[in-house]
Structure formats: C-alpha cells, structure tokens
Short mmCIF file of C-alpha atoms and ligand atoms in Angstrom, two decimals:
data_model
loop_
_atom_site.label_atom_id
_atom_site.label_comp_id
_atom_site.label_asym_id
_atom_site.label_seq_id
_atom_site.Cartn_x
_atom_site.Cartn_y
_atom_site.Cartn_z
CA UNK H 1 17.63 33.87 -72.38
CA UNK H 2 14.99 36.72 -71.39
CA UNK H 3 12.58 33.62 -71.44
CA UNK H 4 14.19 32.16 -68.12
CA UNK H 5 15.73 35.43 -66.64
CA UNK H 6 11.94 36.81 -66.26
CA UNK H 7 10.32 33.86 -64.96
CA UNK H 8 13.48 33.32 -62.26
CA UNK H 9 13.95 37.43 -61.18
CA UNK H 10 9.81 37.24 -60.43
CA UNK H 11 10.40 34.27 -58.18
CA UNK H 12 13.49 35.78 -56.61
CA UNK H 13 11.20 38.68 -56.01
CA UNK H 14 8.55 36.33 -54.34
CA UNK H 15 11.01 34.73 -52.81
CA UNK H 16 12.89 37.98 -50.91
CA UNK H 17 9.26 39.37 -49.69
CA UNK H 18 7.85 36.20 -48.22
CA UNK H 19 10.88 35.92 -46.52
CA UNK H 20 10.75 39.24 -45.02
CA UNK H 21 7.20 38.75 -44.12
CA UNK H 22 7.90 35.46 -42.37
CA UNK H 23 10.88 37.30 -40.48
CA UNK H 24 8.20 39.94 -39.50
CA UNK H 25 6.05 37.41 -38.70
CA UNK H 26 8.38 35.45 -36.46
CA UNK H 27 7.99 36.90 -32.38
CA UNK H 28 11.24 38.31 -30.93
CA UNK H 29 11.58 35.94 -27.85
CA UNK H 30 10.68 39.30 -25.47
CA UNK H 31 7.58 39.44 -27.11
CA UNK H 32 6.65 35.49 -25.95
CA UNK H 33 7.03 36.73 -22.40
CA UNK H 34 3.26 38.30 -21.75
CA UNK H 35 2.03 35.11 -23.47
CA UNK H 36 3.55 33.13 -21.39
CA UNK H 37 2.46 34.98 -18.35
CA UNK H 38 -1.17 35.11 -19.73
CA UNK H 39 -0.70 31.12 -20.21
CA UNK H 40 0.15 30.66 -16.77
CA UNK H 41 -2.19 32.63 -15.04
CA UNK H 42 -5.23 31.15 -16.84
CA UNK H 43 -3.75 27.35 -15.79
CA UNK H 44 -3.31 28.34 -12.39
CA UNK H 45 -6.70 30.19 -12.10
CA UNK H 46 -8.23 27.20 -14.29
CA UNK H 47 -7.08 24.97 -11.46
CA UNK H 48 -7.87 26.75 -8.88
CA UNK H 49 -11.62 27.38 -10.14
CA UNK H 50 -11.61 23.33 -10.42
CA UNK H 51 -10.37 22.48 -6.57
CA UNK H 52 -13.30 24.95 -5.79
CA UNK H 53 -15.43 23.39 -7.50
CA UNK H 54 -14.52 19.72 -6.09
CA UNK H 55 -14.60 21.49 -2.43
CA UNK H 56 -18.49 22.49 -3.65
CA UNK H 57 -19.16 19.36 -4.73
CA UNK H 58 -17.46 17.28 -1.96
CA UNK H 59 -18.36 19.54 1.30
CA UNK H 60 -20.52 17.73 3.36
CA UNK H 61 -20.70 14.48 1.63
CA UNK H 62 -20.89 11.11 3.45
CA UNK H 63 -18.20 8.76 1.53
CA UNK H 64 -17.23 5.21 2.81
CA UNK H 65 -14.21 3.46 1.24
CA UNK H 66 -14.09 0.17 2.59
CA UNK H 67 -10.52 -1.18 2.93
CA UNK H 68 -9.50 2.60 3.72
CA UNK H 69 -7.30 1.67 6.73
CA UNK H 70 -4.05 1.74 4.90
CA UNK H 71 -2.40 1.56 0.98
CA UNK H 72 -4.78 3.24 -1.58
CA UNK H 73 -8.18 3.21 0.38
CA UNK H 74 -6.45 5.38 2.93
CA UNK H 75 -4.86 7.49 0.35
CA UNK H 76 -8.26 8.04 -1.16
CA UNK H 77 -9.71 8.75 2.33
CA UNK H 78 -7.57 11.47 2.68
CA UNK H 79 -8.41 12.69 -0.89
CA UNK H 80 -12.20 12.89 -0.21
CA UNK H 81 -11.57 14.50 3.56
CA UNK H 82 -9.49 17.17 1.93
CA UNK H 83 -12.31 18.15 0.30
CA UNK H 84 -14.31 18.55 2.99
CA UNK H 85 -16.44 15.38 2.60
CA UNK H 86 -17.13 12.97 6.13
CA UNK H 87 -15.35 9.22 5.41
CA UNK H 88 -16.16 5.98 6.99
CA UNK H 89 -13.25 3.32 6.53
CA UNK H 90 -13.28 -0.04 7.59
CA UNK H 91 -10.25 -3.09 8.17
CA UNK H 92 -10.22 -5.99 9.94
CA UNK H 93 -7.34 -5.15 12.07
CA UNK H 94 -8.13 -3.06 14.38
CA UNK H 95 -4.68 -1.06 15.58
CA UNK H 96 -4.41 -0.44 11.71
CA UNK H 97 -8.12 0.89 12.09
CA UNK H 98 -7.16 3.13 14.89
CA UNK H 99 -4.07 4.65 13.32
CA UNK H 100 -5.93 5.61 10.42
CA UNK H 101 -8.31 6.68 11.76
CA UNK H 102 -6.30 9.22 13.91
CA UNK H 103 -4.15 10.11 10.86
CA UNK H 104 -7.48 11.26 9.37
CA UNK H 105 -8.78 13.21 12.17
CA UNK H 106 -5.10 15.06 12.74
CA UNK H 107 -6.02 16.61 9.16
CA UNK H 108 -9.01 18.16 10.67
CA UNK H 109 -11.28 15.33 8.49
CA UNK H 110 -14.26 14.11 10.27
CA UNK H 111 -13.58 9.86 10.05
CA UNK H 112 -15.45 7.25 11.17
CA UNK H 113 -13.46 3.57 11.58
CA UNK H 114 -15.27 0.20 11.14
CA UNK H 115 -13.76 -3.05 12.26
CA UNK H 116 -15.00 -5.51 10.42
CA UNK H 117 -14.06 -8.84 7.53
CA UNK H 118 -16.27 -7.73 4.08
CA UNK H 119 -15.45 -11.68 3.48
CA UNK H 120 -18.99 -12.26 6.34
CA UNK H 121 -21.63 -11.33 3.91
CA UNK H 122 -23.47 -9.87 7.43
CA UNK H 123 -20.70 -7.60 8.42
CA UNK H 124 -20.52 -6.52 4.49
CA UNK H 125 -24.36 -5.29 4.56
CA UNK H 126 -23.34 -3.84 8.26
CA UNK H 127 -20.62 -1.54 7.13
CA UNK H 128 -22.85 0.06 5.34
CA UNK H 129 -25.52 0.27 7.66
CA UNK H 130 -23.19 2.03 10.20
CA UNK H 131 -21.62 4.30 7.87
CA UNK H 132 -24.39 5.48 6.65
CA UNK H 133 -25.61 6.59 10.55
CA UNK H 134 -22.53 7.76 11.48
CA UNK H 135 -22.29 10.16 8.69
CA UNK H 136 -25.89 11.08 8.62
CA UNK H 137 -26.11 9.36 5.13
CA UNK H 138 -24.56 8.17 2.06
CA UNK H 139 -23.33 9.83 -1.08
CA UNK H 140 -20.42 7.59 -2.04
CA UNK H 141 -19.52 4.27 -2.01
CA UNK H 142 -15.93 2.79 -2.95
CA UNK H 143 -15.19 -0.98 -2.84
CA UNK H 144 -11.71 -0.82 -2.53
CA UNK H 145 -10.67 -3.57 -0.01
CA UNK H 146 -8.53 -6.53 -1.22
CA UNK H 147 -6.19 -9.24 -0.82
CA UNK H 148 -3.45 -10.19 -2.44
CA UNK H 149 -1.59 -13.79 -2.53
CA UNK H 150 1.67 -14.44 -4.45
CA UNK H 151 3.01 -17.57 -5.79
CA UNK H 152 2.84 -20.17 -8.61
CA UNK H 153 -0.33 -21.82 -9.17
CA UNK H 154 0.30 -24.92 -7.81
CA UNK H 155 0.92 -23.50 -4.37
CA UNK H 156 -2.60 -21.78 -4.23
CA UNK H 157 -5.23 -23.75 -2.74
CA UNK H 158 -9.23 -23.91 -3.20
CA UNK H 159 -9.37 -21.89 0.08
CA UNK H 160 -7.05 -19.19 -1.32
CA UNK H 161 -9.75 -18.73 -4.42
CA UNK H 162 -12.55 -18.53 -2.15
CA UNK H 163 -10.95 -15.84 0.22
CA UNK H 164 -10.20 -13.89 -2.92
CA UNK H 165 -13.96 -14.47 -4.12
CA UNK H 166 -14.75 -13.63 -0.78
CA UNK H 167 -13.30 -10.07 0.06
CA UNK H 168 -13.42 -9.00 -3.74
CA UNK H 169 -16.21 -10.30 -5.16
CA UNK H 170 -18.89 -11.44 -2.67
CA UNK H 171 -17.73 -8.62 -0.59
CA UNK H 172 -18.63 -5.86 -3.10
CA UNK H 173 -22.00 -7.89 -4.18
CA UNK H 174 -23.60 -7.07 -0.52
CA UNK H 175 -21.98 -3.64 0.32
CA UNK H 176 -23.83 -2.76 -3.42
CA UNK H 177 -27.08 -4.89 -2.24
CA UNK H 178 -27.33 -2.69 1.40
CA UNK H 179 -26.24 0.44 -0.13
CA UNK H 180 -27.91 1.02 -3.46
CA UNK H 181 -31.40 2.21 -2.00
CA UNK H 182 -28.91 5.06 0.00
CA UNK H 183 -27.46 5.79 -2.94
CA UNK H 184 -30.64 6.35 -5.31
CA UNK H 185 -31.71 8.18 -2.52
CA UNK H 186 -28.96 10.60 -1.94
CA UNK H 187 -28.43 10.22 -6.21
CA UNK H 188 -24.70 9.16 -5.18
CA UNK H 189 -21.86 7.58 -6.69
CA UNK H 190 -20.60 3.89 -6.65
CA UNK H 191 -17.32 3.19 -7.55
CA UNK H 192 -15.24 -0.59 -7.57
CA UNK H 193 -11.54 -0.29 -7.96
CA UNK H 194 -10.83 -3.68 -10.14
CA UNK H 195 -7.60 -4.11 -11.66
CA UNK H 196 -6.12 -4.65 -15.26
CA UNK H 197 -5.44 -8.16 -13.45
CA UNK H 198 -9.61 -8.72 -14.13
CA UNK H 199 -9.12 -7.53 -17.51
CA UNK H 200 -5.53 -10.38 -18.36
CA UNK H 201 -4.93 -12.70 -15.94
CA UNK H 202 -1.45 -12.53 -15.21
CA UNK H 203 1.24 -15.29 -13.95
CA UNK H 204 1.34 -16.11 -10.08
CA UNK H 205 -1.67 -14.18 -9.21
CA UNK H 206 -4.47 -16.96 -9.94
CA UNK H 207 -6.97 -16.80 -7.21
CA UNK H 208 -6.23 -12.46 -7.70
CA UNK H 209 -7.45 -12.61 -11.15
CA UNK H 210 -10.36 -14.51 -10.61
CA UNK H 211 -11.79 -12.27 -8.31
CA UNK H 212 -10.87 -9.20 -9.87
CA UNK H 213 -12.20 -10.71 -13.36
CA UNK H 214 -16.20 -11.15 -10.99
CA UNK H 215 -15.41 -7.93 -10.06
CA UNK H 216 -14.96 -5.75 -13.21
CA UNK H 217 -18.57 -8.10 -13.95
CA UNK H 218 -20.29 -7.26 -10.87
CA UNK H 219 -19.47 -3.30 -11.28
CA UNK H 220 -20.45 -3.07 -15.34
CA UNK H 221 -23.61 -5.51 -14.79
CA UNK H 222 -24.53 -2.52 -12.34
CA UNK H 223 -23.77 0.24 -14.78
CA UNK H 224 -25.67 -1.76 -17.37
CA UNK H 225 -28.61 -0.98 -15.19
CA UNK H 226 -28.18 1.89 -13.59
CA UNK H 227 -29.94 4.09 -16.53
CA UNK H 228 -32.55 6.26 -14.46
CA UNK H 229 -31.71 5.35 -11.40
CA UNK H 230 -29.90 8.17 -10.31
CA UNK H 231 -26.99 6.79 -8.94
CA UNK H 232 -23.78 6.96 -11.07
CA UNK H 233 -21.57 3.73 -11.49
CA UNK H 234 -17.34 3.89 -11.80
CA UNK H 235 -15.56 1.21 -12.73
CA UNK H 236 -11.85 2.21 -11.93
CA UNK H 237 -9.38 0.08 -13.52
CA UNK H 238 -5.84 0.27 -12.10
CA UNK H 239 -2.67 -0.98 -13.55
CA UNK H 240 0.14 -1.26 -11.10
CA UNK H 241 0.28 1.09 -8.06
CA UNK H 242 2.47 2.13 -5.53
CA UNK H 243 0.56 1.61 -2.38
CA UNK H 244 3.03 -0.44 -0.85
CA UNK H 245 0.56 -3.47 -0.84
CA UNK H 246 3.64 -6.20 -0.83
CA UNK H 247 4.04 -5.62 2.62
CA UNK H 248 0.19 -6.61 3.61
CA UNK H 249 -0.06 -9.64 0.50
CA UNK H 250 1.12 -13.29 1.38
CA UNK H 251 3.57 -15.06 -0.75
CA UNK H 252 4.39 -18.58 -1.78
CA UNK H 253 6.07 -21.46 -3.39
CA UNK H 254 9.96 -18.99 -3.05
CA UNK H 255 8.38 -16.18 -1.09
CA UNK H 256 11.80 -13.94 -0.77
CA UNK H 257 12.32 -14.54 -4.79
CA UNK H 258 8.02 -14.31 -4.80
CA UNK H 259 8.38 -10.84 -3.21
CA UNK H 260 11.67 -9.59 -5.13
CA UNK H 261 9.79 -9.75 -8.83
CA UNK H 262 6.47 -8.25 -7.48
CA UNK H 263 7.55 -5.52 -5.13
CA UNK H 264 10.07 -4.48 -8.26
CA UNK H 265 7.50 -4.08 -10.79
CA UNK H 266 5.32 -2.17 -8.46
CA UNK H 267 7.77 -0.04 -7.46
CA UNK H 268 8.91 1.05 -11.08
CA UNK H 269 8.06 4.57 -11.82
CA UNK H 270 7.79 3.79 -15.74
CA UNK H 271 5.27 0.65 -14.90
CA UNK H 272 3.32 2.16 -11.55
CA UNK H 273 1.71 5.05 -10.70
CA UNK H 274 2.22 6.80 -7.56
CA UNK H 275 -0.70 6.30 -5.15
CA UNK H 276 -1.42 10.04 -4.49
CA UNK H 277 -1.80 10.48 -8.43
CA UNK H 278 -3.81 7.21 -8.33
CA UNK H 279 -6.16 8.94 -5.93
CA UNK H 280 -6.42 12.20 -7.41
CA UNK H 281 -7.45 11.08 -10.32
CA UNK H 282 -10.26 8.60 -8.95
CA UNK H 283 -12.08 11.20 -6.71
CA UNK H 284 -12.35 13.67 -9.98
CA UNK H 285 -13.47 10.46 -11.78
CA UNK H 286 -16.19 9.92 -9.42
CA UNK H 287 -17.36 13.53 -9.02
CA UNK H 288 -17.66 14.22 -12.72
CA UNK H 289 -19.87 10.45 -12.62
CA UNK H 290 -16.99 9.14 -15.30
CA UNK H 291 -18.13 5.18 -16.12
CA UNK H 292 -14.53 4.13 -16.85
CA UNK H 293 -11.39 5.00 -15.72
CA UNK H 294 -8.43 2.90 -16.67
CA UNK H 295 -5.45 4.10 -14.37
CA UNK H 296 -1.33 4.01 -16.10
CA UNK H 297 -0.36 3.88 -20.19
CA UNK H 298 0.61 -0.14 -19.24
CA UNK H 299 -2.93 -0.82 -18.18
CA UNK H 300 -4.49 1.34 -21.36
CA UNK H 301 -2.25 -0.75 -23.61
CA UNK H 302 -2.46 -3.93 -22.19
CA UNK H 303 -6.42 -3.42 -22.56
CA UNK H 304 -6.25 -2.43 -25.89
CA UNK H 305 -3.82 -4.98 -27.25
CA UNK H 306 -5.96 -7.76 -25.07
CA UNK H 307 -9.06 -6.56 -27.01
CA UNK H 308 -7.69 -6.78 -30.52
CA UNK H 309 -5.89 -9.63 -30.01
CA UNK H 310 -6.54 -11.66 -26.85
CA UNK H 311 -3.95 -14.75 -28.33
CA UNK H 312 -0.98 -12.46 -28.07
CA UNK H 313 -1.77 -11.21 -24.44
CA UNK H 314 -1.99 -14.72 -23.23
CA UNK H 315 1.01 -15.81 -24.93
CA UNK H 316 3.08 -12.70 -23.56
CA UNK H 317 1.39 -13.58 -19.99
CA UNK H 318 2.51 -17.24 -20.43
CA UNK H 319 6.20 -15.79 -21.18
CA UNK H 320 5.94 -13.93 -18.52
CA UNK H 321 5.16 -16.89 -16.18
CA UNK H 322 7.91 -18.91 -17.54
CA UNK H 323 10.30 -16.14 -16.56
CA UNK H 324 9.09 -16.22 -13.35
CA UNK H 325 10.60 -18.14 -10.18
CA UNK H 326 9.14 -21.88 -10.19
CA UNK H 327 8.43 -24.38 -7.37
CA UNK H 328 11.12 -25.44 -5.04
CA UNK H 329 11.14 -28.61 -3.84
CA UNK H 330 9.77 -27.57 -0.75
CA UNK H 331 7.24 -24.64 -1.22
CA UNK H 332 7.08 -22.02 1.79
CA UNK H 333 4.35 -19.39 2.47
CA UNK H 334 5.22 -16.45 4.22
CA UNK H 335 3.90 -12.76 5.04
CA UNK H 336 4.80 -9.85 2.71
CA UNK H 337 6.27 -8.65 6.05
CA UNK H 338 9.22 -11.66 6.44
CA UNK H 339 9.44 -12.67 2.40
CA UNK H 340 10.91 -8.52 2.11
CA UNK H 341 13.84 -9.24 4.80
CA UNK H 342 17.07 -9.48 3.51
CA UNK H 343 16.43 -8.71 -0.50
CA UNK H 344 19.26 -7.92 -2.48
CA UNK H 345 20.62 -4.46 -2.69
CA UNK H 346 19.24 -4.18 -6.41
CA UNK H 347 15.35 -5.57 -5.75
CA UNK H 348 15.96 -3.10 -2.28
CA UNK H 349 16.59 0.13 -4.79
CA UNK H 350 14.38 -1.14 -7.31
CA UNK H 351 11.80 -1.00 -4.81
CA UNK H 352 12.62 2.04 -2.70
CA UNK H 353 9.74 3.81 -3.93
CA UNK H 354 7.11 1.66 -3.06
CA UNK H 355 8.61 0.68 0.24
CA UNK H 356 8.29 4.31 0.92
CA UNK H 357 4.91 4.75 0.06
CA UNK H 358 4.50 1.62 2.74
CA UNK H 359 5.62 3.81 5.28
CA UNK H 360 3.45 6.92 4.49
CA UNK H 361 0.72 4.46 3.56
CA UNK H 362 -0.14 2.88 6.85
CA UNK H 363 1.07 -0.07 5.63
CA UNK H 364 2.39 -3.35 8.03
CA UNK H 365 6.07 -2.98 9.38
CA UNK H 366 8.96 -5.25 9.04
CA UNK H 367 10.52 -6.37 12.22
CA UNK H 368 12.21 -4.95 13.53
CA UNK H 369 11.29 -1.01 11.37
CA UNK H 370 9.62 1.74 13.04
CA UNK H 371 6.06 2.16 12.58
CA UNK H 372 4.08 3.34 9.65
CA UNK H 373 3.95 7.00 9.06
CA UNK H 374 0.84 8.96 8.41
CA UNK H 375 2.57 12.23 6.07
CA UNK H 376 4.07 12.82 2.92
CA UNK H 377 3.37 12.73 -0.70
CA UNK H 378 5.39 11.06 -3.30
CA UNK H 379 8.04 13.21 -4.53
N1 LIG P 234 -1.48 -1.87 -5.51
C1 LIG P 234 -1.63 -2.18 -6.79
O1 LIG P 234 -0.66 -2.21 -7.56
C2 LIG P 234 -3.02 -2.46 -7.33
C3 LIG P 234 -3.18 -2.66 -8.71
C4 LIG P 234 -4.45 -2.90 -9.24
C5 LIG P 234 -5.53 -2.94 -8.39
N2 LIG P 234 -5.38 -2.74 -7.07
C6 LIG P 234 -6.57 -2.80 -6.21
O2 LIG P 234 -6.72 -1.57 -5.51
C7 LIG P 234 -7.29 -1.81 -4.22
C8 LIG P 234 -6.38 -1.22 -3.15
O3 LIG P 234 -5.09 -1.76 -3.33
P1 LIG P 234 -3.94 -1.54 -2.24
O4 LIG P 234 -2.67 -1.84 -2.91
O5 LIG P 234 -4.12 -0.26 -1.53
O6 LIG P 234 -4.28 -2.76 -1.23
P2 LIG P 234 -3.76 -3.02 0.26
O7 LIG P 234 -2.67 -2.09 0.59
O8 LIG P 234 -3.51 -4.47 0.36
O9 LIG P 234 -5.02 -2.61 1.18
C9 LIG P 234 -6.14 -3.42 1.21
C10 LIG P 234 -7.16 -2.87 2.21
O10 LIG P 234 -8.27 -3.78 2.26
C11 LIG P 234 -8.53 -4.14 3.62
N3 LIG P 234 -9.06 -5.50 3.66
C12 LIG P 234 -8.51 -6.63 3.18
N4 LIG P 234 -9.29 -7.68 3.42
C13 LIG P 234 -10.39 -7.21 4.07
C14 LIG P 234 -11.55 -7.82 4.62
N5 LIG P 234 -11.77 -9.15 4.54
N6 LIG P 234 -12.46 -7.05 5.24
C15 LIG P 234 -12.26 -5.71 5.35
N7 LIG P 234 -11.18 -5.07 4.86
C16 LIG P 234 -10.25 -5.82 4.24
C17 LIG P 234 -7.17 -3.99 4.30
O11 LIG P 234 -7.24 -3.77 5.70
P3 LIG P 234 -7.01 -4.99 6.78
O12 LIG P 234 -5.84 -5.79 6.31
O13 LIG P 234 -6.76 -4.32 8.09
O14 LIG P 234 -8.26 -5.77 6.78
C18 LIG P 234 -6.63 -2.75 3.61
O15 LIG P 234 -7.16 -1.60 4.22
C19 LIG P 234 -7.46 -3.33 -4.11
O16 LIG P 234 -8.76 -3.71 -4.45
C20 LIG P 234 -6.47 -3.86 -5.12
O17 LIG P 234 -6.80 -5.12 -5.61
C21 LIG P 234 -4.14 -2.51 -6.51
#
C-alpha cells in the first residue's frame, strides 16, 4: 500500500503546484490590453515608416505604364502618382486618353497621355521616346497594355493571334529594345504584367494565352541577362483581376453566354483580386526590385500544381472547356460593351463587383450608362 500511496501523493503534489504556476502564469485579460496597444502602435508606425519610404523612393521618378488609360494600368498610374512619381500613359483611343489623363492631374499627379497602337513596332519605340522627354527621363517601365478576345477556338482567326502577338508580345519586345539604354542609365526598373494564362493555357482564351505564354519568355529571357546591368527586371504574374476588362475585350462564337462565364469568374471575390490591391502590391514589388510576383492563392496554386504535374492542369483545363458554352450554329462576335446587355439577374450580381470597378476604372460604357467614373476604391 505505502508503495503506491508515496509515489501518487508526490505526483498530486507536482500536480497542484504546476497548476498554480500555470494559473499564475496565465495573463488576466486587463493585463493583454498595453500589449495590444504596444502591438498596434508599432504596425501603424511600421506602416507608416514604409509609405515614407515608398514616397522617398518614388518622388520625382519618371514611370510610363503603357496601356494606363483605363482598368489596371490606370489603377497603377494612380498608385505611382500618389507617390509622388511623374507617369506617362498611353491608349489608342484618344477620349479614353484624355479622361485619364484629367483624372490623374485632378489628384494633383503630374501625367503625360500618349495616343498611340504598341501593335506599330514604330509607335512602340516612340512611346518611349516621348515619355522619356516629357518626364525629363526614365526610371520605370511597365508593359501593361493588352487585349483580350473571348470565344471557342474555332471562332478565333489567324488575325486574332497576330493582334494578340502584336500588342502583348511584339509590343513589349520594342518598348524593352528603345527603353533599356534609359533604364541602365537611370538604373531603373522594368516590369511586364503577364498572366497565369502564359503560365496554363486556359479554355476560350487561345490567341490570349499565346501571347501571354511569349510574354512571361520575353520578360525572364531579360532577367536572365540583366545581371550587372543595373536595371532590375519584374515579372508580375496575375491571376484573375477585377479591372473590369470584360467591358473593353471582344467576345465570340455565344458572346452574351461568352461574357456571362468570364465576367463571373472575374468578378468573384474568392477567385479575383481587387484591382487597387493588385496595384499596391505591384508598385512595392517593383520598388523593392522583386523578380517574381505571382498575384491571388488561385494563380500560386495553379502554378504550383502545373509545375509538379503539368498532365493534371491540362486535363482540369480541358474540363473546364467542356463545361464551357460551345459553338452555335451561327457564331456572333460582339463588343464586351453589347455581349453584357441584358445578363441574367444571377451573372448581373455575380458580377457586380467587377462591373463596379468598370465604372471607377475608366473603363468603356454600355449604352445607354453614364460615363466612367474616375474615384473610389473597392470596398
Ligand atoms: N483583368 C484580369 O483579370 C487580368 C488577369 C491577368 C492578367 N491581366 C493583364 O493585366 C494587364 C491589364 O489588364 P486590364 O484588365 O487592366 O486590361 P484592360 O482593362 O483591357 O486595359 C488594357 C489597356 O491596354 C490598352 N491597349 C490595348 N491595346 C493597345 C494597343 N494596341 N496600343 C496601346 N494601348 C493598348 C488599352 O487602352 P485602349 O483600348 O484605349 O488602347 C487599355 O488602357 C493586361 O496585360 C492583362 O492581360 C489581366
């Protein structure tokens, strides 16, 4: 008996004091309160000291996004001007040009607009050229600009490829030829916004993926040489985005049915990111002279899963397109514009938040809407 009472009255013992320790131990919840205080002042003051030190970095630098006349490229125009930095933006359109333009100068940023197609190898190496005066030099560099068509495959022509290859491959091939000597001068950044579309080629967006496949090549085969030169290459890889972009994109084959699938996954907040967060998170990636950026958890997992096991992704992606409307007997083509008239109530709420972002975005107007806005964030 006194073998086991021992033994068990020590551990009872043991027992009783640790506990009273831990209770000791343990914070009464009024004692959490300084901590918590303490916490949030050094965040706040942590990202305060970082917004100064973007504004330091940023003041006074000559940045041209090309595409930057509405949808991300204006969103990032704004980001950089915020900062203090001087943007050039160029568009083919040149009311869109205008409004941007004036959106960026109401926020006391000094812009410069370009009218020009990146698709005329000529005009590409002039953009540059002109930025460059206008600003009194060059420090950053963002291919941005892009098209977007729609549809199954068989409605896509050669043309379609070669306007694709055009605006997002050839495109950023001579900006980077006229504006690398600026930039080793200056000891700038260059940054292409690709897409996980480069990365797996997804259903209905052929001539897209081709492009943005040359793309993620043309920006990396730069980076592979960049060593020593100074100038500091970014490869941004986004996943889906709400930029409102299915209101400037062309659709075919069932264009309203086209538009209904697209603008809904874009406008997910679980699948898309919001374009403000998009472009926050690109103009720290270029200041800090980050190589990679890959933009949503979709886009980091698709990657991932693509590199490990490249099979699966293109049987998921062929799933995918089987889902996906097919062609009518008589294909159509229409504007993002027209194919987003009269969409369900469902594809309409699905949407909402990237229609919205179309209106703050600069983006094109349906007929019959009011114009595109030029405020807001994204709640
Ligand atoms: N939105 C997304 O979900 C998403 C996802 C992955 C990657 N991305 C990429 O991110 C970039 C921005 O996307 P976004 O959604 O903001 O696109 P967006 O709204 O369609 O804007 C494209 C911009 O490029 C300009 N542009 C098009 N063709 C041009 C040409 N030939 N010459 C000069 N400018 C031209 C457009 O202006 P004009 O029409 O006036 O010429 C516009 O300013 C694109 O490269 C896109 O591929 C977007």
């Amino acid at each position: 008996m006194i073998r086991w009472t021992v033994p068990a009255a020590l551990a009872a013992g043991r027992w009783a004091l640790s506990r009273r320790r831990r209770r000791r131990e343990r914070a009464r919840p009024g004692e959490l309160v300084p901590w918590a205080v303490a916490g949030a002042v050094a965040g706040v003051s942590a990202s305060a000291l970082a917004e100064r030190r973007l504004a330091g970095l940023l003041r006074g630098r000559a940045v041209l996004v090309t595409g930057g006349t509405r949808g991300l490229g204006l969103r990032l125009a704004r980001e950089f001007g915020s900062y203090g930095a001087a943007v050039a933006v160029c568009g083919r359109d040149r009311g869109r040009l205008d409004r941007a333009v004036a959106g960026l100068a109401g926020r006391g940023i000094r812009a410069h607009g370009i009218q020009c197609d990146l698709s005329d190898p000529e005009q590409a190496e002039a953009v540059v050229e002109e930025a460059a005066e206008r600003l009194g030099g060059l420090d950053v560099v963002v291919n941005n600009a892009g098209i977007l068509r729609v549809g199954p495959r068989e409605t896509m022509t050669t043309a379609d490829v070669e306007d694709a290859m055009a605006v997002m491959f050839w495109g950023p091939y001579h900006v980077a030829r006229a504006a690398w000597g600026r930039l080793r001068e200056s000891r700038g950044s260059f940054v292409t916004i690709t897409s996980i579309g480069g990365h797996l080629a997804p259903p209905h967006l052929w001539p897209y993926a081709c492009a943005k496949a040359a793309q993620v090549a043309l920006s990396e085969g730069l980076a592979a040489e960049s060593q020593g030169s100074g100038v500091r290459v970014t490869t941004v890889v986004p996943g889906l985005m709400r930029t409102g972009s299915p209101r400037g994109a062309v659709f075919s084959g069932a264009p309203e049915r086209e538009y209904g699938w697209f603008a809904v996954c874009a406008g997910l907040p679980l699948l898309s990111m919001s374009a403000d967060r998009a472009a926050r998170r690109i103009v720290r990636a270029t200041v800090r002279g980050r190589g990679y950026v890959v933009l949503t958890p979709a886009a980091r997992l698709g990657m991932a899963v693509h590199g490990l096991a490249p099979g699966l992704t293109q049987r998921a992606m062929a799933l995918a397109g089987w889902l996906l409307p097919g062609v009518p007997p008589e294909p159509e083509q229409r504007p993002g514009t027209e194919a987003g008239q009269g969409l369900p109530g469902v594809v309409r709420a699905l949407s909402a938040l990237n229609e919205g972002a179309g209106r703050r975005l600069n983006q094109p107007s349906r007929a019959g809407s009011a114009p595109p806005g030029d405020g807001g964030r994204e709640p």
